[in-house]
Short mmCIF file of C-alpha atoms and ligand atoms in Angstrom, two decimals:
data_model
loop_
_atom_site.label_atom_id
_atom_site.label_comp_id
_atom_site.label_asym_id
_atom_site.label_seq_id
_atom_site.Cartn_x
_atom_site.Cartn_y
_atom_site.Cartn_z
CA MET T 1 -0.99 63.87 86.47
CA TYR T 2 -0.76 60.28 85.34
CA THR T 3 -1.68 59.77 81.64
CA GLN T 4 -1.36 57.10 78.96
CA ALA T 5 -1.40 59.61 76.09
CA MET T 6 1.52 59.08 73.71
CA ASP T 7 2.16 62.69 72.77
CA GLN T 8 3.42 64.01 76.09
CA PRO T 9 6.52 66.22 75.99
CA ASP T 10 9.67 64.28 76.82
CA PRO T 11 12.62 65.71 78.79
CA GLN T 12 14.53 66.44 75.55
CA GLY T 13 11.70 68.70 74.30
CA GLY T 14 10.30 66.32 71.62
CA SER T 15 7.26 64.16 72.11
CA LEU T 16 6.76 60.45 72.60
CA LYS T 17 4.70 60.42 69.43
CA ALA T 18 7.60 61.86 67.45
CA VAL T 19 9.90 59.23 68.94
CA ARG T 20 7.42 56.52 68.07
CA ASP T 21 7.02 57.84 64.51
CA ALA T 22 10.78 57.93 64.05
CA GLY T 23 10.96 54.33 65.28
CA ALA T 24 8.24 53.28 62.84
CA ASP T 25 10.00 55.08 59.98
CA ALA T 26 13.26 53.31 60.81
CA LEU T 27 11.49 49.94 60.84
CA GLN T 28 9.84 50.69 57.49
CA ARG T 29 13.18 51.84 56.02
CA GLY T 30 14.85 48.65 57.27
CA PHE T 31 12.13 46.57 55.64
CA ASP T 32 12.32 48.53 52.35
CA ASP T 33 16.11 48.19 52.29
CA ARG T 34 15.80 44.44 52.81
CA ILE T 35 13.31 44.16 49.92
CA ASP T 36 15.46 46.39 47.66
CA ALA T 37 18.55 44.31 48.45
CA ASP T 38 16.57 41.14 47.65
CA ARG T 39 17.21 39.70 51.12
CA LYS T 40 14.64 37.37 52.69
CA VAL T 41 12.15 38.56 55.27
CA GLU T 42 11.89 36.04 58.11
CA PRO T 43 9.04 35.57 60.63
CA GLN T 44 10.93 37.34 63.45
CA ASP T 45 11.61 40.42 61.27
CA TRP T 46 9.42 43.50 61.44
CA MET T 47 7.11 43.75 58.43
CA PRO T 48 4.29 46.12 57.43
CA GLU T 49 0.86 44.81 58.32
CA ALA T 50 -0.24 45.00 54.66
CA TYR T 51 2.71 42.78 53.62
CA ARG T 52 1.79 40.24 56.31
CA LYS T 53 -1.89 40.26 55.26
CA THR T 54 -1.01 39.84 51.58
CA LEU T 55 1.16 36.85 52.38
CA VAL T 56 -1.50 35.25 54.57
CA ARG T 57 -4.01 35.75 51.75
CA GLN T 58 -1.81 34.33 49.00
CA ILE T 59 -0.21 31.47 50.97
CA SER T 60 -3.51 30.33 52.45
CA GLN T 61 -5.27 30.47 49.06
CA HIS T 62 -2.40 28.46 47.69
CA ALA T 63 -2.68 25.90 50.53
CA HIS T 64 -6.44 25.63 50.03
CA SER T 65 -5.88 25.07 46.29
CA GLU T 66 -3.52 22.19 47.00
CA ILE T 67 -5.91 20.34 49.29
CA ILE T 68 -9.04 21.01 47.23
CA GLY T 69 -6.89 20.08 44.21
CA MET T 70 -6.62 16.53 45.58
CA GLN T 71 -10.26 15.92 44.69
CA PRO T 72 -10.47 15.99 40.87
CA GLU T 73 -7.72 13.39 40.51
CA GLY T 74 -8.56 11.56 43.74
CA ASN T 75 -11.82 10.79 41.98
CA TRP T 76 -9.87 8.43 39.67
CA ILE T 77 -7.67 6.52 42.16
CA SER T 78 -10.10 3.61 42.39
CA ARG T 79 -10.50 3.53 38.59
CA ALA T 80 -6.90 3.91 37.41
CA PRO T 81 -6.35 1.57 34.45
CA SER T 82 -3.35 -0.31 35.90
CA LEU T 83 -1.51 -0.89 39.17
CA LYS T 84 1.36 1.31 37.94
CA ARG T 85 -0.97 4.22 37.13
CA LYS T 86 -2.74 3.77 40.45
CA ALA T 87 0.54 3.90 42.42
CA ILE T 88 1.66 7.03 40.53
CA LEU T 89 -1.70 8.73 41.06
CA LEU T 90 -1.79 7.86 44.77
CA ALA T 91 1.69 9.34 45.21
CA LYS T 92 0.74 12.47 43.29
CA VAL T 93 -2.46 13.11 45.22
CA GLN T 94 -0.60 12.57 48.51
CA ASP T 95 2.05 15.04 47.36
CA GLU T 96 -0.64 17.68 46.81
CA GLY T 97 -1.90 17.11 50.37
CA GLY T 98 1.70 17.50 51.59
CA HIS T 99 2.04 20.77 49.68
CA GLY T 100 -1.05 22.05 51.48
CA LEU T 101 0.54 21.15 54.83
CA TYR T 102 3.87 22.91 54.11
CA LEU T 103 1.94 25.96 52.98
CA TYR T 104 -0.35 26.06 56.02
CA SER T 105 2.81 25.83 58.16
CA ALA T 106 4.35 28.74 56.23
CA ALA T 107 1.16 30.78 56.76
CA GLU T 108 1.19 29.97 60.49
CA THR T 109 4.60 31.68 60.82
CA LEU T 110 2.71 34.92 60.08
CA GLY T 111 0.66 34.59 63.26
CA VAL T 112 -2.56 33.02 61.94
CA SER T 113 -3.91 29.71 63.16
CA ARG T 114 -4.54 26.80 60.86
CA ASP T 115 -8.02 26.44 62.37
CA ALA T 116 -8.87 30.01 61.34
CA LEU T 117 -7.58 29.44 57.81
CA LEU T 118 -9.51 26.19 57.41
CA ASP T 119 -12.61 27.80 58.85
CA ALA T 120 -12.39 30.52 56.17
CA LEU T 121 -12.15 27.82 53.49
CA HIS T 122 -15.00 25.74 54.89
CA THR T 123 -17.36 28.69 55.22
CA GLY T 124 -16.69 29.78 51.63
CA LYS T 125 -14.92 33.02 52.64
CA ALA T 126 -11.50 32.04 51.30
CA LYS T 127 -10.63 31.58 47.66
CA TYR T 128 -8.87 28.62 46.10
CA SER T 129 -7.80 28.08 42.50
CA SER T 130 -10.61 28.24 39.95
CA ILE T 131 -9.16 25.27 38.09
CA PHE T 132 -10.28 22.68 40.65
CA ASN T 133 -13.97 23.43 40.09
CA TYR T 134 -14.13 21.54 36.80
CA PRO T 135 -15.10 17.86 36.59
CA THR T 136 -12.76 14.97 35.67
CA LEU T 137 -14.96 13.06 33.24
CA THR T 138 -12.51 10.52 31.79
CA TRP T 139 -9.11 8.98 32.55
CA ALA T 140 -7.55 11.39 30.05
CA ASP T 141 -8.52 14.26 32.37
CA VAL T 142 -6.03 12.90 34.90
CA GLY T 143 -3.22 13.09 32.33
CA VAL T 144 -4.32 16.57 31.28
CA ILE T 145 -4.35 17.77 34.89
CA GLY T 146 -0.77 16.51 35.23
CA GLY T 147 0.39 17.84 31.87
CA LEU T 148 -1.44 21.16 31.70
CA VAL T 149 -2.57 22.09 35.24
CA ASP T 150 0.70 21.06 36.89
CA GLY T 151 2.55 22.58 33.92
CA ALA T 152 0.80 25.89 34.64
CA ALA T 153 1.37 25.48 38.36
CA ILE T 154 5.14 25.08 37.83
CA MET T 155 5.27 28.11 35.55
CA ASN T 156 3.58 30.17 38.27
CA GLN T 157 5.40 28.62 41.24
CA VAL T 158 9.06 28.46 40.20
CA PRO T 159 9.34 32.27 40.50
CA ILE T 160 7.80 32.02 44.00
CA CYS T 161 10.94 30.06 45.08
CA ARG T 162 12.53 33.56 44.97
CA CYS T 163 9.70 35.18 46.95
CA SER T 164 10.84 37.71 49.55
CA TYR T 165 9.25 35.81 52.46
CA GLY T 166 11.66 33.07 53.55
CA PRO T 167 9.25 30.33 54.74
CA TYR T 168 7.12 30.60 51.58
CA ALA T 169 10.14 30.61 49.28
CA ARG T 170 11.67 27.56 50.98
CA ALA T 171 8.39 25.61 50.91
CA MET T 172 8.13 26.31 47.19
CA ILE T 173 11.51 24.74 46.39
CA ARG T 174 10.37 21.29 47.44
CA ILE T 175 6.89 21.79 46.03
CA CYS T 176 8.28 22.68 42.61
CA LYS T 177 10.46 19.56 42.51
CA GLU T 178 7.37 17.46 43.15
CA GLU T 179 5.26 19.42 40.66
CA SER T 180 7.89 18.70 38.06
CA PHE T 181 7.38 14.95 38.57
CA HIS T 182 3.61 15.54 38.39
CA GLN T 183 3.89 17.33 35.07
CA ARG T 184 6.09 14.64 33.55
CA GLN T 185 3.88 11.77 34.68
CA GLY T 186 0.88 13.59 33.16
CA PHE T 187 2.64 14.10 29.85
CA GLU T 188 3.83 10.48 29.80
CA SER T 189 0.32 9.21 30.56
CA LEU T 190 -1.09 11.31 27.68
CA MET T 191 1.69 10.12 25.36
CA THR T 192 0.73 6.50 26.14
CA LEU T 193 -2.91 7.22 25.34
CA MET T 194 -1.97 9.01 22.11
CA LYS T 195 -0.07 5.91 20.99
CA GLY T 196 -3.18 3.79 21.65
CA THR T 197 -6.47 3.47 19.80
CA GLN T 198 -8.41 6.21 17.99
CA ALA T 199 -10.91 6.19 20.87
CA GLN T 200 -8.06 6.90 23.32
CA ARG T 201 -6.71 9.72 21.14
CA ASP T 202 -10.22 11.21 20.91
CA MET T 203 -10.51 11.01 24.69
CA VAL T 204 -7.26 13.01 25.09
CA GLN T 205 -8.35 15.62 22.55
CA ASP T 206 -11.71 16.00 24.31
CA ALA T 207 -9.98 16.48 27.68
CA VAL T 208 -7.57 19.07 26.20
CA ASN T 209 -10.55 20.91 24.67
CA ARG T 210 -12.28 21.14 28.05
CA TRP T 211 -9.24 22.07 30.20
CA TYR T 212 -7.18 24.36 27.97
CA TRP T 213 -9.09 27.62 28.49
CA PRO T 214 -9.65 27.20 32.27
CA VAL T 215 -5.89 26.53 32.56
CA LEU T 216 -5.07 29.79 30.74
CA ALA T 217 -7.45 31.65 33.08
CA MET T 218 -5.85 30.01 36.12
CA PHE T 219 -2.92 32.49 35.93
CA GLY T 220 -5.32 35.16 37.17
CA PRO T 221 -6.92 38.24 35.61
CA PRO T 222 -5.05 40.31 33.00
CA ASP T 223 -2.40 42.56 34.56
CA ALA T 224 -4.54 45.64 33.94
CA ASP T 225 -7.37 44.10 36.04
CA SER T 226 -5.19 42.54 38.74
CA PRO T 227 -5.56 44.69 41.89
CA ASN T 228 -2.84 42.88 43.87
CA SER T 229 -0.10 42.63 41.25
CA ALA T 230 1.68 45.99 41.49
CA GLN T 231 2.14 45.86 45.26
CA GLY T 232 2.88 42.11 45.22
CA MET T 233 5.67 42.74 42.73
CA ARG T 234 7.03 45.74 44.62
CA TRP T 235 7.32 43.49 47.70
CA GLY T 236 8.97 40.67 45.79
CA ILE T 237 6.12 38.26 46.54
CA LYS T 238 5.19 38.05 42.88
CA ARG T 239 8.16 38.03 40.52
CA ILE T 240 6.48 37.69 37.12
CA SER T 241 3.08 39.12 36.20
CA ASN T 242 -0.08 37.09 35.43
CA ASP T 243 0.03 37.93 31.70
CA GLU T 244 3.76 37.23 31.32
CA LEU T 245 3.39 33.83 33.01
CA ARG T 246 0.37 33.01 30.83
CA GLN T 247 2.41 33.91 27.75
CA LYS T 248 5.34 31.74 28.87
CA PHE T 249 2.91 28.87 29.41
CA VAL T 250 1.34 29.22 25.95
CA ASP T 251 4.79 29.34 24.34
CA ALA T 252 5.86 26.20 26.21
CA THR T 253 2.61 24.32 25.57
CA VAL T 254 2.46 24.74 21.78
CA PRO T 255 5.49 22.49 21.05
CA GLN T 256 4.37 19.98 23.70
CA ALA T 257 0.94 19.72 22.03
CA ARG T 258 2.68 19.21 18.68
CA ILE T 259 4.74 16.33 20.10
CA LEU T 260 1.64 14.78 21.65
CA GLY T 261 -0.36 15.21 18.45
CA VAL T 262 -3.24 17.17 19.97
CA THR T 263 -4.78 20.42 18.74
CA LEU T 264 -5.04 23.31 21.18
CA PRO T 265 -8.65 24.60 20.92
CA ASP T 266 -7.75 28.16 19.96
CA PRO T 267 -8.28 29.15 16.31
CA ASP T 268 -6.45 32.46 16.96
CA LEU T 269 -3.29 30.79 18.26
CA LYS T 270 -0.39 31.72 16.01
CA TRP T 271 3.30 32.57 16.18
CA ASN T 272 3.99 36.30 16.15
CA GLU T 273 7.43 36.81 14.61
CA GLU T 274 7.65 40.41 15.75
CA ARG T 275 6.92 39.69 19.41
CA GLY T 276 8.76 36.38 19.45
CA HIS T 277 5.72 34.84 21.16
CA HIS T 278 2.45 33.13 20.29
CA ASP T 279 -0.66 35.30 20.06
CA HIS T 280 -3.69 33.65 21.61
CA GLY T 281 -7.44 34.14 21.51
CA ALA T 282 -9.60 35.95 24.07
CA ILE T 283 -10.18 34.30 27.45
CA ASP T 284 -13.75 34.18 28.77
CA TRP T 285 -13.25 36.21 31.95
CA ASP T 286 -16.97 36.10 32.77
CA ASP T 287 -16.68 32.32 33.09
CA PHE T 288 -13.54 32.70 35.24
CA TRP T 289 -15.20 35.12 37.68
CA ALA T 290 -18.34 32.98 37.85
CA VAL T 291 -16.15 30.05 38.93
CA VAL T 292 -14.09 32.17 41.37
CA ASN T 293 -17.33 33.46 42.89
CA GLY T 294 -18.62 29.98 43.66
CA ASN T 295 -20.71 29.24 40.55
CA GLY T 296 -18.50 26.82 38.63
CA PRO T 297 -19.58 23.29 37.71
CA CYS T 298 -18.15 21.68 40.88
CA ASN T 299 -17.69 24.44 43.51
CA LYS T 300 -20.44 23.18 45.80
CA GLU T 301 -19.37 19.55 45.53
CA ARG T 302 -15.68 20.38 46.19
CA LEU T 303 -16.47 22.39 49.30
CA ALA T 304 -18.96 19.85 50.66
CA THR T 305 -16.45 17.01 50.17
CA ARG T 306 -13.73 19.03 51.96
CA VAL T 307 -15.99 19.91 54.91
CA LYS T 308 -17.05 16.27 55.27
CA ALA T 309 -13.41 15.07 55.15
CA HIS T 310 -12.55 17.58 57.89
CA GLN T 311 -15.45 16.43 60.05
CA ASP T 312 -14.66 12.75 59.44
CA GLY T 313 -11.06 13.42 60.53
CA GLN T 314 -12.03 15.03 63.84
CA TRP T 315 -11.43 11.79 65.77
CA VAL T 316 -7.87 11.59 64.40
CA ARG T 317 -7.10 15.13 65.60
CA ASP T 318 -8.73 14.38 68.98
CA ALA T 319 -6.71 11.17 69.35
CA ALA T 320 -3.44 12.95 68.43
CA LEU T 321 -4.13 15.69 70.99
CA ALA T 322 -5.02 13.15 73.68
CA HIS T 323 -1.78 11.27 72.95
CA ALA T 324 0.25 14.50 73.10
CA ARG T 325 -1.35 15.42 76.45
CA LYS T 326 -0.58 11.94 77.83
CA GLN T 327 3.05 12.20 76.75
CA GLN T 328 3.37 15.65 78.26
CA ALA T 329 1.90 14.46 81.57
CA ARG T 330 4.30 11.48 81.58
CA ALA T 331 7.29 13.74 80.87
CA LEU T 332 6.26 16.10 83.70
CA LYS T 333 5.85 13.17 86.10
CA GLU T 334 9.29 11.81 85.20
CA ALA T 335 10.87 15.26 85.60
CA ALA T 336 9.27 15.76 89.05
N1 LIG A 1 -8.57 31.18 41.05
O1 LIG A 1 -4.86 40.62 41.80
P1 LIG A 1 -4.79 39.18 41.41
C1 LIG A 1 -1.78 23.90 41.89
C2 LIG A 1 -8.14 36.02 42.59
S1 LIG A 1 -1.89 25.14 43.04
C3 LIG A 1 -9.21 31.82 42.05
O2 LIG A 1 -4.06 38.85 40.17
P2 LIG A 1 -2.80 37.83 43.04
C4 LIG A 1 -1.09 22.63 42.30
C5 LIG A 1 -7.06 36.53 43.52
O3 LIG A 1 -6.90 35.67 44.62
C6 LIG A 1 -2.81 26.42 42.21
N2 LIG A 1 -8.98 33.12 42.38
O4 LIG A 1 -4.29 38.33 42.67
C7 LIG A 1 -1.92 21.46 41.94
C8 LIG A 1 -7.60 37.89 43.88
O5 LIG A 1 -8.62 37.77 44.86
P3 LIG A 1 -8.47 38.37 46.36
C9 LIG A 1 -2.84 27.63 43.04
C10 LIG A 1 -8.05 33.75 41.63
O6 LIG A 1 -2.86 37.16 44.34
C11 LIG A 1 -1.91 20.97 40.66
C12 LIG A 1 -8.29 38.32 42.59
O7 LIG A 1 -8.54 37.14 41.85
N3 LIG A 1 -1.60 28.36 42.91
O8 LIG A 1 -2.26 24.09 40.83
C13 LIG A 1 -7.33 33.13 40.61
O9 LIG A 1 -1.84 38.95 42.87
C14 LIG A 1 -2.69 19.86 40.34
C15 LIG A 1 -7.46 39.29 41.78
O10 LIG A 1 -6.28 38.62 41.26
C16 LIG A 1 -1.33 29.40 43.69
O11 LIG A 1 -2.10 29.75 44.56
C17 LIG A 1 -7.63 31.78 40.32
N4 LIG A 1 -7.02 31.11 39.34
O12 LIG A 1 -2.48 36.75 41.91
C18 LIG A 1 -2.69 20.85 42.91
C19 LIG A 1 0.01 30.06 43.46
N5 LIG A 1 -6.48 34.03 40.06
O13 LIG A 1 -7.53 37.46 47.08
C20 LIG A 1 -3.47 19.73 42.60
C21 LIG A 1 0.24 31.23 44.36
C22 LIG A 1 -6.67 35.18 40.74
O14 LIG A 1 -7.90 39.76 46.21
C23 LIG A 1 -3.46 19.22 41.30
N6 LIG A 1 -0.64 32.34 44.06
N7 LIG A 1 -7.62 35.01 41.67
O15 LIG A 1 -9.85 38.33 46.91
C24 LIG A 1 -0.39 33.27 43.10
O16 LIG A 1 0.60 33.19 42.38
C25 LIG A 1 -1.33 34.43 43.00
O17 LIG A 1 -2.09 34.50 44.18
C26 LIG A 1 -2.29 34.35 41.76
C27 LIG A 1 -3.24 35.55 41.82
C28 LIG A 1 -1.48 34.44 40.49
C29 LIG A 1 -3.11 33.07 41.79
#
């Protein structure tokens, strides 16, 4: 009798199910061997569904962060204090948009559509970095975003250049080069302000006071409360844990703050000779989760601005599609 069941006896006496299970085991072993040997996984390679889903989650959150991250600084393009600063800021904000595009392309290689990813962002289902839900109140905030936020982003993203998934790792190489320019321009802008008037120095200190703690939280929850870390590290997606990266950032930021002449707003910050690292004070994780869950100072504004920009850009996407269809029809006609 005809059947579609998979566990029918086969002529050799086994069953199709056993054959299928052996095939799945071999695929899993091949994948594990590749990860253990630190070889890249490419889109055409077999991968476990959970690995694919984790990558879609992380890469799309990262892409969303880049494009939402255009807003806090974009807010200052029309008010930059000189033509030079305006040109630098325009380039930086455009770079962040570009990073979002490389990352959406990397996510698309995993079989998801960009429309679906953007829809998840626009309907509030997808996360993006907590850090972009804080307001940019003064020009010094722009320098602090460059110096501290991009500084943290580099610390987190350089290890992702060695991520096990090829398209993500390759996208990160270029992104990190650009982030490095972003960090330096931020530091240089702050240095200029610190060499200015007392009012300018106060403005920098105030911006550092407001951004420092959200930047520390940006690395994600402590390792003990990070549900995705262990598996992400086993798969070579994450290379360094949230807490280790945060520690590296604190250690790198202390001497930079000293050179700038600003005080980091942490009374418990001190060098620990035994550990060879700085100890730091407690992070307000309740504030972090409130922001992640949509209740930060600017979450609603950021999302509304993004949705409006997407709607306003509909005619551009329509025109590009119409042009592509026209070209295709012309090419078909010429080929006929
Ligand atoms: N904000 O288990 P973990 C930039 C979520 S780009 C919001 O530790 P995981 C450039 C996390 O998604 C900045 N949510 O998760 C720029 C998870 O939720 P889920 C973005 C956060 O994935 C500069 C839950 O908490 N960078 O700055 C945050 O192992 C200037 C549990 O956490 C990246 O995306 C947060 N801060 O580690 C642009 C880098 N932290 O998904 C413009 C790539 C954690 O289970 C201007 N991503 N959560 O519902 C990563 O390295 C990782 O995904 C982490 C989180 C480290 C962010």
